[in-house]
Short mmCIF file of C-alpha atoms in Angstrom, two decimals:
data_model
loop_
_atom_site.label_atom_id
_atom_site.label_comp_id
_atom_site.label_asym_id
_atom_site.label_seq_id
_atom_site.Cartn_x
_atom_site.Cartn_y
_atom_site.Cartn_z
CA MET L 251 101.37 93.13 110.93
CA ARG L 252 98.13 92.99 109.24
CA LYS L 253 96.68 96.29 107.71
CA LYS L 254 93.21 97.51 109.14
CA SER L 255 90.75 98.14 106.77
CA ALA L 256 89.11 101.54 106.77
CA GLY L 257 85.30 100.81 107.70
CA GLY L 258 82.64 101.39 104.78
CA PHE L 259 81.33 99.03 102.35
CA THR L 260 82.52 97.48 99.56
CA LEU L 261 81.94 98.39 95.98
CA LEU L 262 80.11 95.17 95.42
CA GLU L 263 77.70 95.57 98.93
CA PHE L 264 77.37 99.29 97.39
CA LEU L 265 76.18 97.80 93.70
CA ILE L 266 73.70 95.10 95.51
CA VAL L 267 71.86 97.46 97.50
CA ILE L 268 71.31 100.11 94.73
CA GLY L 269 70.02 96.95 92.70
CA LEU L 270 67.55 95.99 95.45
CA MET L 271 66.45 99.77 95.60
CA GLY L 272 66.02 99.43 91.78
CA ILE L 273 63.85 96.74 92.03
CA LEU L 274 61.69 98.31 94.75
CA ILE L 275 61.35 101.06 92.81
CA LEU L 276 60.20 98.87 89.64
CA ILE L 277 57.51 96.87 92.04
CA VAL L 278 55.92 100.18 93.75
CA THR L 279 55.75 102.53 91.01
CA PRO L 280 53.20 101.22 88.96
CA GLN L 281 51.31 100.46 92.21
CA LEU L 282 51.39 103.83 93.19
CA LEU L 283 50.29 105.45 89.76
CA ASP L 284 47.31 103.12 89.90
CA PHE L 285 46.37 104.53 93.64
CA ASN L 286 47.17 108.21 91.84
CA LYS L 287 44.18 107.02 89.45
CA LYS L 288 41.99 105.55 91.63
CA ARG L 289 42.07 108.44 93.70
CA TYR L 290 41.34 110.75 91.13
CA LEU L 291 38.18 108.67 89.84
CA THR L 292 37.43 108.86 93.22
CA SER L 293 37.17 112.26 93.91
CA VAL L 294 35.44 112.79 90.50
CA ALA L 295 32.47 110.54 91.36
CA GLU L 296 32.49 112.20 95.02
CA ASP L 297 32.43 115.46 93.44
CA LEU L 298 29.35 114.93 91.23
CA SER L 299 27.25 113.04 93.74
CA GLN L 300 27.93 116.46 95.70
CA ALA L 301 26.81 118.61 92.89
CA PHE L 302 23.25 116.42 92.60
CA GLU L 303 22.97 116.51 96.56
CA GLN L 304 23.87 120.59 96.33
CA ALA L 305 21.34 121.40 93.65
CA GLN L 306 18.61 119.20 95.38
CA LEU L 307 19.60 120.77 98.75
CA PHE L 308 19.17 124.73 97.18
CA ALA L 309 15.98 123.86 95.52
CA ALA L 310 14.42 122.34 98.72
CA LYS L 311 14.97 125.15 100.72
CA GLY L 312 14.01 127.67 98.01
CA VAL L 313 17.23 129.44 97.92
CA GLN L 314 17.05 132.43 96.03
CA THR L 315 20.18 133.78 95.52
CA VAL L 316 19.95 136.64 93.26
CA PRO L 317 17.88 139.75 94.25
CA GLY L 318 14.69 140.45 92.15
CA VAL L 319 14.83 137.22 90.38
CA PHE L 320 12.82 134.21 91.10
CA ILE L 321 14.64 130.89 90.80
CA LYS L 322 12.14 128.15 89.61
CA HIS L 323 14.52 125.56 89.85
CA TYR L 324 18.35 124.44 89.87
CA GLU L 325 19.54 122.31 87.30
CA VAL L 326 22.58 119.78 87.01
CA ARG L 327 23.85 120.29 83.49
CA LEU L 328 26.31 117.36 82.31
CA THR L 329 28.67 119.53 79.94
CA ARG L 330 30.52 118.73 76.49
CA ASP L 331 32.22 119.77 73.57
CA SER L 332 30.39 119.61 70.38
CA GLY L 333 32.64 116.49 69.06
CA ASP L 334 32.08 114.09 71.90
CA GLY L 335 30.37 110.92 71.22
CA ALA L 336 26.85 110.81 72.12
CA GLY L 337 26.28 110.63 75.70
CA TYR L 338 29.53 111.19 77.12
CA TYR L 339 30.76 114.47 79.08
CA SER L 340 33.78 116.20 80.40
CA GLY L 341 32.15 118.28 83.38
CA TYR L 342 29.00 119.53 84.92
CA GLN L 343 27.42 122.98 85.93
CA ILE L 344 24.78 123.46 88.49
CA VAL L 345 22.62 126.72 86.96
CA ARG L 346 19.79 128.65 88.42
CA VAL L 347 16.83 128.77 86.15
CA ASP L 348 14.40 131.64 86.58
CA GLU L 349 10.54 131.88 86.21
CA ASN L 350 11.14 132.68 82.42
CA ASP L 351 12.88 129.35 81.76
CA ASN L 352 16.39 131.28 81.42
CA ALA L 353 19.41 130.37 82.78
CA VAL L 354 20.31 132.94 85.57
CA PRO L 355 24.36 134.20 84.60
CA LEU L 356 26.95 132.69 86.56
CA ALA L 357 26.72 129.09 87.30
CA VAL L 358 26.58 128.36 91.28
CA ASP L 359 29.16 125.34 90.41
CA ASP L 360 31.21 124.80 86.94
CA LYS L 361 33.56 121.75 86.76
CA GLU L 362 35.35 120.53 83.66
CA TYR L 363 37.70 117.32 84.48
CA SER L 364 40.90 116.27 83.18
CA CYS L 365 41.15 113.28 80.64
CA PRO L 366 41.00 110.60 80.55
CA VAL L 367 38.08 110.99 83.02
CA CYS L 368 34.50 111.40 81.55
CA ILE L 369 31.10 111.10 82.70
CA TYR L 370 28.48 109.09 80.95
CA SER L 371 24.87 109.57 81.08
CA ALA L 372 22.24 107.04 78.67
CA ASN L 373 19.90 109.50 79.47
CA GLY L 374 19.79 113.15 78.58
CA ALA L 375 22.49 115.86 80.23
CA SER L 376 20.00 117.86 82.56
CA PHE L 377 18.56 117.16 85.48
CA THR L 378 16.48 119.39 87.13
CA TYR L 379 15.36 119.92 91.10
CA ARG L 380 12.12 121.92 91.57
CA VAL L 381 11.57 125.01 94.15
CA PRO L 382 10.37 124.45 96.75
CA THR L 383 10.14 120.91 96.83
CA GLY L 384 13.66 119.52 95.53
CA GLN L 385 11.81 116.74 93.48
CA LEU L 386 14.04 115.49 90.36
CA ASP L 387 11.48 116.50 87.26
CA ASN L 388 11.45 114.27 84.19
CA LEU L 389 13.85 111.35 84.91
CA THR L 390 13.89 108.63 82.47
CA ASN L 391 14.31 105.75 85.38
CA ASP L 392 13.98 106.41 89.21
CA PRO L 393 16.88 106.11 90.24
CA GLU L 394 18.87 107.59 87.43
CA THR L 395 22.37 106.72 86.62
CA VAL L 396 25.45 108.40 85.67
CA SER L 397 28.71 107.02 85.50
CA VAL L 398 32.14 108.06 86.03
CA CYS L 399 34.90 106.39 84.04
CA TYR L 400 38.69 106.32 83.91
CA PRO L 401 39.44 104.10 80.92
CA GLY L 402 41.46 100.62 81.83
CA LEU L 403 40.85 101.31 85.43
CA GLY L 404 37.25 101.36 85.75
CA SER L 405 33.95 103.53 86.68
CA PHE L 406 31.71 104.78 89.57
CA ASP L 407 28.19 104.59 89.23
CA ILE L 408 26.30 107.15 90.71
CA ASN L 409 22.85 106.64 91.35
CA PHE L 410 19.97 109.37 92.52
CA ASP L 411 16.48 109.51 92.53
CA SER L 412 13.25 111.41 92.02
CA ILE L 413 13.38 112.82 96.09
CA GLY L 414 17.00 113.45 96.01
CA LYS L 415 18.75 110.75 97.46
CA VAL L 416 22.29 110.05 95.74
CA SER L 417 24.50 107.20 96.44
CA ILE L 418 27.71 105.93 94.62
CA GLU L 419 28.25 102.45 94.08
CA SER L 420 31.49 100.74 94.30
CA LEU L 421 34.40 100.59 92.00
CA ASP L 422 33.14 98.60 88.60
CA ASP L 423 36.77 97.14 87.27
CA GLY L 424 35.30 96.54 84.28
CA VAL L 425 35.90 97.54 81.04
CA CYS L 426 34.59 101.47 80.34
CA SER L 427 35.36 103.43 77.57
CA CYS L 428 35.45 107.85 76.97
CA SER L 429 34.86 109.40 73.65
CA LEU L 430 35.89 113.13 74.43
CA VAL L 431 37.68 115.11 71.67
CA LYS L 432 40.29 116.44 74.03
CA CYS L 433 41.32 113.29 75.02
CA SER L 434 41.77 111.93 71.82
CA PRO L 435 45.83 111.88 70.32
#
């Protein structure tokens, strides 16, 4: 009489399944990491473009947020450390400026991004929206362009013009670089 085998998988079948799962993980993991990097880069670009929109909106509506202080304009100021390369920034602030050209304490918004993402602006670090028109003053170019870069992945260009229109270009997967002290090995 033949002995009935107990059900289940043989060791060989089990090892084959484990091997196939390992191969799938090796294929999917790099794609998942790139997806996460692209998502972070996209969120930084969207966040920065919304900062320009918010400053323009506050200026156009003449938002006066501090009792007894006349807000003359709102500025989007790109922030950096002293050792960062020329034109490279790690974040931004939306600052209220009074009639004496002094920044009002406590920024409206203040963001610092983590490495390796950086912001690049060839034409300055401060963009001023006048109250109550919302017009952008002192642009070198109209529209102006600021880039958000993730080295090895690509960059987004954010374009904004003197009347407040803001747009994000599609991802440019060309070479971009960041020169930030905090990101140096």
